[in-house]
Coordinates of C-alpha atoms and ligand atoms in Angstrom, one line a residue:
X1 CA -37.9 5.7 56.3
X2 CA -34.5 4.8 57.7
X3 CA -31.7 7.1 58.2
X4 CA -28.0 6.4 56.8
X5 CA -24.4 6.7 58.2
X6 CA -22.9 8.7 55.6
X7 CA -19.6 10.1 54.7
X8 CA -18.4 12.9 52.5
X9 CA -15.2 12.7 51.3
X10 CA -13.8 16.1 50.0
X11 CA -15.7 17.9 52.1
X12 CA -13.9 21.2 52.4
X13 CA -13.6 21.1 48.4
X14 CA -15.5 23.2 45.9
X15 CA -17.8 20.3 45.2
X16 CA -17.9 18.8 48.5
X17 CA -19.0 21.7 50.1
X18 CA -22.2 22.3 47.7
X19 CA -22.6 18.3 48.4
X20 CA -23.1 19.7 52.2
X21 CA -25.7 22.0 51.1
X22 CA -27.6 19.6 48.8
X23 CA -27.6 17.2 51.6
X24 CA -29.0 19.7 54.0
X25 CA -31.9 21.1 51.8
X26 CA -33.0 17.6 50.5
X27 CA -33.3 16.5 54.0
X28 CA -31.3 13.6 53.5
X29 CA -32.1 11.0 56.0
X30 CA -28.8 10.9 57.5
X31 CA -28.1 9.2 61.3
X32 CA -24.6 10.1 61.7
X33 CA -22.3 12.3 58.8
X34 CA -18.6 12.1 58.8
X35 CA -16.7 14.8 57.0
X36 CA -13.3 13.7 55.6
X37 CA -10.8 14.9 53.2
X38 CA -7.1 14.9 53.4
X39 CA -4.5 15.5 56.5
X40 CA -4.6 19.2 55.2
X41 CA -7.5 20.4 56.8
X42 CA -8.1 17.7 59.4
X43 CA -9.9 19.4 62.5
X44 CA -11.0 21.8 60.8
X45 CA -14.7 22.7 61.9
X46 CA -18.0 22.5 59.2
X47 CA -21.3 23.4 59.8
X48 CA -24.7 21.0 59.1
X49 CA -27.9 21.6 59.4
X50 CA -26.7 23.8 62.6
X51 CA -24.5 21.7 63.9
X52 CA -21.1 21.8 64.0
X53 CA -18.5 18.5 62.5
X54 CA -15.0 18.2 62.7
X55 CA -13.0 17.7 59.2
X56 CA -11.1 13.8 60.0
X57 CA -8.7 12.9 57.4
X58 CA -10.1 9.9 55.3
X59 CA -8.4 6.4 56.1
X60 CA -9.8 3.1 54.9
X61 CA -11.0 2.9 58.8
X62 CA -12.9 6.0 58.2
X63 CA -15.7 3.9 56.4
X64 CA -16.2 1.6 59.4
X65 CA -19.8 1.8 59.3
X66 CA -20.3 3.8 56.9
X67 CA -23.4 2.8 54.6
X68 CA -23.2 6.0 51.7
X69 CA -20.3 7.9 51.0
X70 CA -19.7 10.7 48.5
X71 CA -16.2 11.0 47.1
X72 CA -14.9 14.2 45.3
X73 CA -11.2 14.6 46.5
X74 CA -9.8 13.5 43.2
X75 CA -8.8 9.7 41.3
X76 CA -6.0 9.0 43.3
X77 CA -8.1 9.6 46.7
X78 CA -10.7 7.4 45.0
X79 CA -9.2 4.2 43.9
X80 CA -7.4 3.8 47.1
X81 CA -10.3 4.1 49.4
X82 CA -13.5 3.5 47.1
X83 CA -12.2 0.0 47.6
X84 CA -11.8 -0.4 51.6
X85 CA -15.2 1.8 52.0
X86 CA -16.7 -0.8 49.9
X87 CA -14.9 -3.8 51.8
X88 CA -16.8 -2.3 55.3
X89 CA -20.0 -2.6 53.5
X90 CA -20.3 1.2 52.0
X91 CA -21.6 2.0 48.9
X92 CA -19.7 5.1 46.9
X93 CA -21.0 7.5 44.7
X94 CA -17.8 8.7 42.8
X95 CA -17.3 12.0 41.4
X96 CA -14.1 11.4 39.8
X97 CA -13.3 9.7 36.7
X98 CA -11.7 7.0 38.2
X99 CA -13.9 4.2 37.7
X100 CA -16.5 5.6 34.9
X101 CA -15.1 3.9 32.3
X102 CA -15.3 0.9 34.7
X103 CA -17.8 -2.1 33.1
X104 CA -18.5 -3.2 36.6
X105 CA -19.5 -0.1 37.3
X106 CA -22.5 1.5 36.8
X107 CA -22.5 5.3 35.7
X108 CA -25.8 6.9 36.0
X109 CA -27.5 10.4 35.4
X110 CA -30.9 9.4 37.4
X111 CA -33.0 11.0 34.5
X112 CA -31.5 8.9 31.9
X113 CA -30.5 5.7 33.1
X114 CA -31.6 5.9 36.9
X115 CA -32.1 1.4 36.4
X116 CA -28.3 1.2 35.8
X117 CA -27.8 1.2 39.6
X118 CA -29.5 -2.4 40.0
X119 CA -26.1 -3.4 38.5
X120 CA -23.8 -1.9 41.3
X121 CA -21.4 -4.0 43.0
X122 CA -20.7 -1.0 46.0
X123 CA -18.9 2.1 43.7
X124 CA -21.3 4.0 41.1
X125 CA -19.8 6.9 39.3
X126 CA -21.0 10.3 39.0
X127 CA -20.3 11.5 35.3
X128 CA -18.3 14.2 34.3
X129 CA -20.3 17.8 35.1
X130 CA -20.3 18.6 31.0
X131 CA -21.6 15.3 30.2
X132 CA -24.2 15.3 32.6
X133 CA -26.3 18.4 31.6
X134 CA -25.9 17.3 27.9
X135 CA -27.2 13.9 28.4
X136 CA -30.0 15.1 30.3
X137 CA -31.0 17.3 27.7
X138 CA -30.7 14.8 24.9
X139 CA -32.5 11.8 26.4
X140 CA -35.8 12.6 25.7
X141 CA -35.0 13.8 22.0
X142 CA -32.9 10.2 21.8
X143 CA -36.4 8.0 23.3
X144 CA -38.7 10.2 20.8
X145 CA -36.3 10.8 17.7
X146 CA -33.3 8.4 17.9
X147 CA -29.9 10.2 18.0
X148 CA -27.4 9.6 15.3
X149 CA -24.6 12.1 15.9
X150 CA -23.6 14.9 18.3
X151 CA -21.2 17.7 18.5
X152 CA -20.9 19.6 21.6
X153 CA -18.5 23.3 22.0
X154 CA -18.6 23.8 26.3
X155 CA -17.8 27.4 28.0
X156 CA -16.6 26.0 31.1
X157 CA -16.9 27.5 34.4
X158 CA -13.3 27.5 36.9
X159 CA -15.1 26.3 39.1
X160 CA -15.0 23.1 37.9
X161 CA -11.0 23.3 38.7
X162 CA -11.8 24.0 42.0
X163 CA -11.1 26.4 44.5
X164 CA -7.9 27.5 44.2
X165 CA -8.4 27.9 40.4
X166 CA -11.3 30.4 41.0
X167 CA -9.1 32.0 43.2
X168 CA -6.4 32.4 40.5
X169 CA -9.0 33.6 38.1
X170 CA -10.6 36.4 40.9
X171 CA -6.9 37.3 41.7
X172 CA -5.6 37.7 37.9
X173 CA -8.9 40.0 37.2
X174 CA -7.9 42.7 40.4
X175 CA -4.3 42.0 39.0
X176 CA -5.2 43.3 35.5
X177 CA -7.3 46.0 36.6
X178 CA -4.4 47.3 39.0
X179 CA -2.2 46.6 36.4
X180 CA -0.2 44.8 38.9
X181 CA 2.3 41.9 37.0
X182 CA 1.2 38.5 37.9
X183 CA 2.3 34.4 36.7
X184 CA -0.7 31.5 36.2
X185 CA 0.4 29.1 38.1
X186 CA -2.7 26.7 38.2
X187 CA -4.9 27.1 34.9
X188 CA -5.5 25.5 32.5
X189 CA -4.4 22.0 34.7
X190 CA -2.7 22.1 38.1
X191 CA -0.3 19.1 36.7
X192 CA 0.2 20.0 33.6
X193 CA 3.5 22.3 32.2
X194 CA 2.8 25.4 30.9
X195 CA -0.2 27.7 32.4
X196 CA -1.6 30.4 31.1
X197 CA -4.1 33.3 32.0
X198 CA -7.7 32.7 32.6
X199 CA -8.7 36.1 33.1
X200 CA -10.6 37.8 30.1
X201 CA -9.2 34.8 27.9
X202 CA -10.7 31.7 26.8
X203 CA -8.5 28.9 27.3
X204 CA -9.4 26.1 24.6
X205 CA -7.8 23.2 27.0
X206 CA -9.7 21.0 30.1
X207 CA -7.6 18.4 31.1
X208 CA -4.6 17.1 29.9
X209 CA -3.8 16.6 25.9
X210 CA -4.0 12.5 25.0
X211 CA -2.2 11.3 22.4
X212 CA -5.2 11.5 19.9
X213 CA -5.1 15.5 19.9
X214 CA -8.5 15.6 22.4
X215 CA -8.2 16.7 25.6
X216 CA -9.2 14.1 28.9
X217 CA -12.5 16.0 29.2
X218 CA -13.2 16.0 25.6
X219 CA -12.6 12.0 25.9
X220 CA -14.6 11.9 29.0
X221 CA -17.9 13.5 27.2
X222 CA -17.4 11.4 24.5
X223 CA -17.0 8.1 26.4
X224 CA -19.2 8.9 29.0
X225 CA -22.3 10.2 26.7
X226 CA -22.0 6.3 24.9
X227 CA -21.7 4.4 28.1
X228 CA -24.7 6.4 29.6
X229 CA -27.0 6.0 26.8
X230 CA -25.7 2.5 26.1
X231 CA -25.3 3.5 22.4
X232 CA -21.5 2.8 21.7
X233 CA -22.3 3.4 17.9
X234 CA -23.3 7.3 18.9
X235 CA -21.2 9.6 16.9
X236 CA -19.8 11.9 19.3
X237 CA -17.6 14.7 19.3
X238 CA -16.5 17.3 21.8
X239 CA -14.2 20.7 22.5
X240 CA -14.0 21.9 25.8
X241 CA -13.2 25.2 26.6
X242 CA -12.1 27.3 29.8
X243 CA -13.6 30.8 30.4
X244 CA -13.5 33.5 33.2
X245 CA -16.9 33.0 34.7
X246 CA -16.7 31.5 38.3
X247 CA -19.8 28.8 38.0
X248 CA -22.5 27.4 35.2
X249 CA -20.9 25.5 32.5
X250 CA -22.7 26.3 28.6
X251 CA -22.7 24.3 25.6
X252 CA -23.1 25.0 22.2
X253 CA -24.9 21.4 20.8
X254 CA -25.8 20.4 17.5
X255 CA -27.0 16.6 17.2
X256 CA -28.9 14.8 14.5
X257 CA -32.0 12.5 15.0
X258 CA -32.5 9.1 13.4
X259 CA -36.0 10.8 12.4
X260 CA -36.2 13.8 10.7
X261 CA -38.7 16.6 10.1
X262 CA -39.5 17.2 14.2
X263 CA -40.2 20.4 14.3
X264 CA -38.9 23.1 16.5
X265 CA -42.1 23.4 18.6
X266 CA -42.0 19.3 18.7
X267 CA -38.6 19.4 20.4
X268 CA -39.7 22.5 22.3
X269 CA -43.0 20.3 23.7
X270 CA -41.1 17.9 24.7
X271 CA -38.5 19.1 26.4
X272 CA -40.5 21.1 28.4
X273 CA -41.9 18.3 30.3
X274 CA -39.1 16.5 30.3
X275 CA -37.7 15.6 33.9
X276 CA -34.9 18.2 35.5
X277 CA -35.1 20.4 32.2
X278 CA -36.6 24.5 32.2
X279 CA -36.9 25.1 29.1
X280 CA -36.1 28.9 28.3
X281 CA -36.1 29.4 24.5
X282 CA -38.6 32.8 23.4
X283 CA -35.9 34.6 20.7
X284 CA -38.3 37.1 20.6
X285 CA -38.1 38.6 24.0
X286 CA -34.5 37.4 24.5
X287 CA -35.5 34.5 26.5
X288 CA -32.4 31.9 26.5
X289 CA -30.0 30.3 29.5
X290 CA -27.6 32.4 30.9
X291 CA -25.0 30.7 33.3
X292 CA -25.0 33.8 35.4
X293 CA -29.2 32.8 35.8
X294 CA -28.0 28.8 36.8
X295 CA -25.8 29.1 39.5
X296 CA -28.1 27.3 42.8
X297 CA -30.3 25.7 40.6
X298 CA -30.4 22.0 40.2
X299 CA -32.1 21.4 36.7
X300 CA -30.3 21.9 33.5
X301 CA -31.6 25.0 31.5
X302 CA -32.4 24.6 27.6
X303 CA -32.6 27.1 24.6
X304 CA -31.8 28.4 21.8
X305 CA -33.3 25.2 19.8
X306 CA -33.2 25.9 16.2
X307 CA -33.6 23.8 12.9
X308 CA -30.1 23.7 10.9
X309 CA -30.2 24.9 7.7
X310 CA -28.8 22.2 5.4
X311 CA -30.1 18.9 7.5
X312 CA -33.9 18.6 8.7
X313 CA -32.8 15.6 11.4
X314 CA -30.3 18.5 12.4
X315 CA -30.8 20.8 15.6
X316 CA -28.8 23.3 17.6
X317 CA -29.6 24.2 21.0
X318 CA -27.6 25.6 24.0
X319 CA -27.6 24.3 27.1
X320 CA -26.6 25.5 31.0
X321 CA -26.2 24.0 34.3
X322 CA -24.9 24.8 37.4
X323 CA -21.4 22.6 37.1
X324 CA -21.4 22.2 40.9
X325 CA -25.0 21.1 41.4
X326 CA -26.1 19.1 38.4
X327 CA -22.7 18.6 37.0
X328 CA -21.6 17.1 40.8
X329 CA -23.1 17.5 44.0
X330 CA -26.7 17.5 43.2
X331 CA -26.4 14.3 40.8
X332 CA -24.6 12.6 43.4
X333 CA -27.4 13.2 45.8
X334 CA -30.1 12.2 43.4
X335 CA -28.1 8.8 43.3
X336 CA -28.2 8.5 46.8
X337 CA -31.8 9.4 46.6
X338 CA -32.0 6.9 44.1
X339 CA -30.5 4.2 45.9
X340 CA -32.9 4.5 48.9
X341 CA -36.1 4.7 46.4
X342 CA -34.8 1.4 44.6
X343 CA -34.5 -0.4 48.1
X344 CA -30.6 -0.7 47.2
X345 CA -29.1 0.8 50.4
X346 CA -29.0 -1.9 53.4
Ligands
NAP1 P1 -11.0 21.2 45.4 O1 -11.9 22.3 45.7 O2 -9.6 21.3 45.1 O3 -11.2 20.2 46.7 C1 -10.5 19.0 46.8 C2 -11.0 18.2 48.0 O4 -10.3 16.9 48.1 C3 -10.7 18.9 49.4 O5 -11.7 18.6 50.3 C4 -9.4 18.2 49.8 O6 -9.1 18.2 51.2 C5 -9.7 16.8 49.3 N1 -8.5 16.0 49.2 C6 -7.4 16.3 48.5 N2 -6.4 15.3 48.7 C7 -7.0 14.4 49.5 C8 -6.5 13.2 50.1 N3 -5.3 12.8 49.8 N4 -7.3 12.6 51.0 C9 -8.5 13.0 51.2 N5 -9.0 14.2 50.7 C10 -8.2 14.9 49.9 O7 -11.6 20.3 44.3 P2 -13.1 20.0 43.8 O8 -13.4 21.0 42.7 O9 -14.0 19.9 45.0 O10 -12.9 18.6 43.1 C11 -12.6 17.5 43.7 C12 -12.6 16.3 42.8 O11 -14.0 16.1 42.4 C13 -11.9 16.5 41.5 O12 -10.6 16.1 41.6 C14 -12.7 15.6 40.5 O13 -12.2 14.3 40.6 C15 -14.1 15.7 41.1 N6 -14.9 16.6 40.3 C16 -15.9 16.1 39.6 C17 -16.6 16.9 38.8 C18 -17.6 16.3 37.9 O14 -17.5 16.7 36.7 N7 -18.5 15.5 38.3 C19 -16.5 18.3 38.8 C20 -15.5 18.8 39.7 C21 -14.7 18.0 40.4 P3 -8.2 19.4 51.8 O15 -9.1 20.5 52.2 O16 -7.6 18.7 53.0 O17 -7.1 19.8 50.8
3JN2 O1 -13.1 21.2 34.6 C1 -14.3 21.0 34.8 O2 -15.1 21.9 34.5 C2 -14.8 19.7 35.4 C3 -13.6 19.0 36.0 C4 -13.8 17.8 36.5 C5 -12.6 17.1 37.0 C6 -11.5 17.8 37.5 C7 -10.4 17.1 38.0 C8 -10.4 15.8 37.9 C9 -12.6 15.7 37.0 C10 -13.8 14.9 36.5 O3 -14.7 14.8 37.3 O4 -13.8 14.5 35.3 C11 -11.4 15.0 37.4 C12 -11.3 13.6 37.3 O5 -10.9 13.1 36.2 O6 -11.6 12.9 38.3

């Protein structure tokens, strides 16, 4: 097997630095790693596999020779050098949301719609974290069943702000407990103008507020789940919500098949086999996904299934994943893993 030149941009972020980890215990076959992110924490030293990299801040001449690079240090970072990587003759996996939306560009959950990346023309997009445990979840139940309609509540982890917003929520909790006066400055959104307290609260906000009422990330598991499962005629609807638990995004998820009368040990069959699912659904000895139980873990956990009450194509279930792993790093390696399998990396 060859090995790649690859390049990690973000690296000293929350996701980049699980990316680092992933890379290092998949035993990516990598010739040469450059860690980049911004002028910030340039020279800054990072450890892989044992050996010791120095943090460069990313330029478009960074990606001279380059063949794979990972990208999580935000939109902006990404549309102005997903581009000039590309023009050296990289291929980018992109975490942000920049391009997903993108028809040129493919955006691909390996379990679901791994073939999608025959398509690429040099950036493919790594989904949003919520919408990538979902979808691998509900594939299977969509081949076997069909899949009319879906509406998905999220407990979302801070981590999925980032570091500094785990940070504030770590430093608000010791606050309140000392009773010590303190001001959000970062949740719910960095950018955004009022911010509120994370700890012991539930923020019902993710991203900014679009016109429509939804939030960005409610618009993003929305879109995302269609353009995925190439079913633009998938009802879909989402609220996303912030709570104090450092890593492992949950979801509440009720869909409804095009076939009904599966029954619960159907569903419970099939997901069990199904690829990066565990199930964990025994009511009876209080078996069911905890996100505290996810965190390190790269499948998405599944429970809770249950019949609704009023509709037999209608089923609730409850789903966790590491928001870091499956939601980010890991998916973007299992691209890269991907790409090498499909014989799409020169
Ligand atoms: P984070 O912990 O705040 O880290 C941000 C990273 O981006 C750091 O490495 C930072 O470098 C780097 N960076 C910032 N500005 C840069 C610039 N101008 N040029 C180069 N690098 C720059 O954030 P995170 O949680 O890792 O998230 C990073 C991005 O990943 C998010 O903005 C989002 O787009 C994406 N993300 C995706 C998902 C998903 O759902 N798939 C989940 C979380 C995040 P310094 O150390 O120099 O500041
Ligand atoms: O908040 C979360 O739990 C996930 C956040 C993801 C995120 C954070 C900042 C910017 C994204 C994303 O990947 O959707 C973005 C972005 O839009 O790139």
């Amino acid at each position: 097997m060859s090995n790649y030149h690859v390049a990690v941009v973000g690296a000293t972020g929350a996701v980049g630095q699980q990316m680092l980890k992933t890379l290092e215990e998949r035993d990516f076959p990598i010739a040469s790693l450059k860690l980049l992110s911004s002028k910030r924490s340039a020279g800054k030293i990072l450890t892989f596999k044992g050996q010791e990299y120095t943090v460069e801040e990313a330029t478009p001449e960074s990606f001279e020779g380059v063949q794979i690079a990972l990208f999580s240090a935000g939109g902006s970072v990404s549309k102005a050098l997903a581009p000039e990587a590309v023009k050296r003759g990289a291929i980018c996996v992109d975490n942000t949301s920049a391009f997903r939306m993108d028809p040129n560009v493919p955006l691909v959950v390996p379990e679901v719609n791994e073939e999608d990346l025959r398509a690429h023309n040099g950036i493919i997009a790594n989904p949003n974290c919520s919408t990538i445990q979902m979808v691998v979840a509900l594939e299977p139940l969509r081949e076997k069943y069909g899949l009319k309609k879906v509406i998905v509540s999220t407990y979302q982890a801070v981590s999925g702000a980032g570091l500094e917003a785990i940070e504030e929520m770590k430093q608000q909790t010791k606050d309140i407990l000392e009773g010590n006066e303190f001001t959000p400055e970062i949740l719910p959104v960095g950018g955004d103008k009022k911010h509120y307290q994370i700890a012991f609260n539930a923020i019902p906000q993710i991203d900014l507020f679009q016109d429509n009422g939804y939030t960005f990330e409610e618009l993003k598991m929305i879109n995302e789940t269609k353009k995925i499962m190439h079913m633009a005629e998938l009802e879909v609807a989402a609220t996303c919500v912030r709570l104090p638990i450092e890593t492992g995004h949950s979801e509440s998820v009720y869909i409804e098949t095009e076939k009904g009368g599966a029954t619960v040990a159907e569903i419970k069959e099939l997901l069990s086999t199904a690829p990066g699912i565990t199930l964990q659904d025994d009511p009876a000895n209080q078996v069911y996904p905890l996100a505290s139980a996810c965190v390190g873990k790269n499948d998405v956990f599944v429970g809770r299934i249950r019949q609704d009450l009023d509709r037999d194509n209608g089923y609730h279930m409850w789903i966790v994943s590491d928001n870091l792993l499956k939601g980010a790093a890991w998916n973007s390696v299992q691209i890269a893993e991907s790409l090498v399998k499909l014989e799409l990396l020169s």
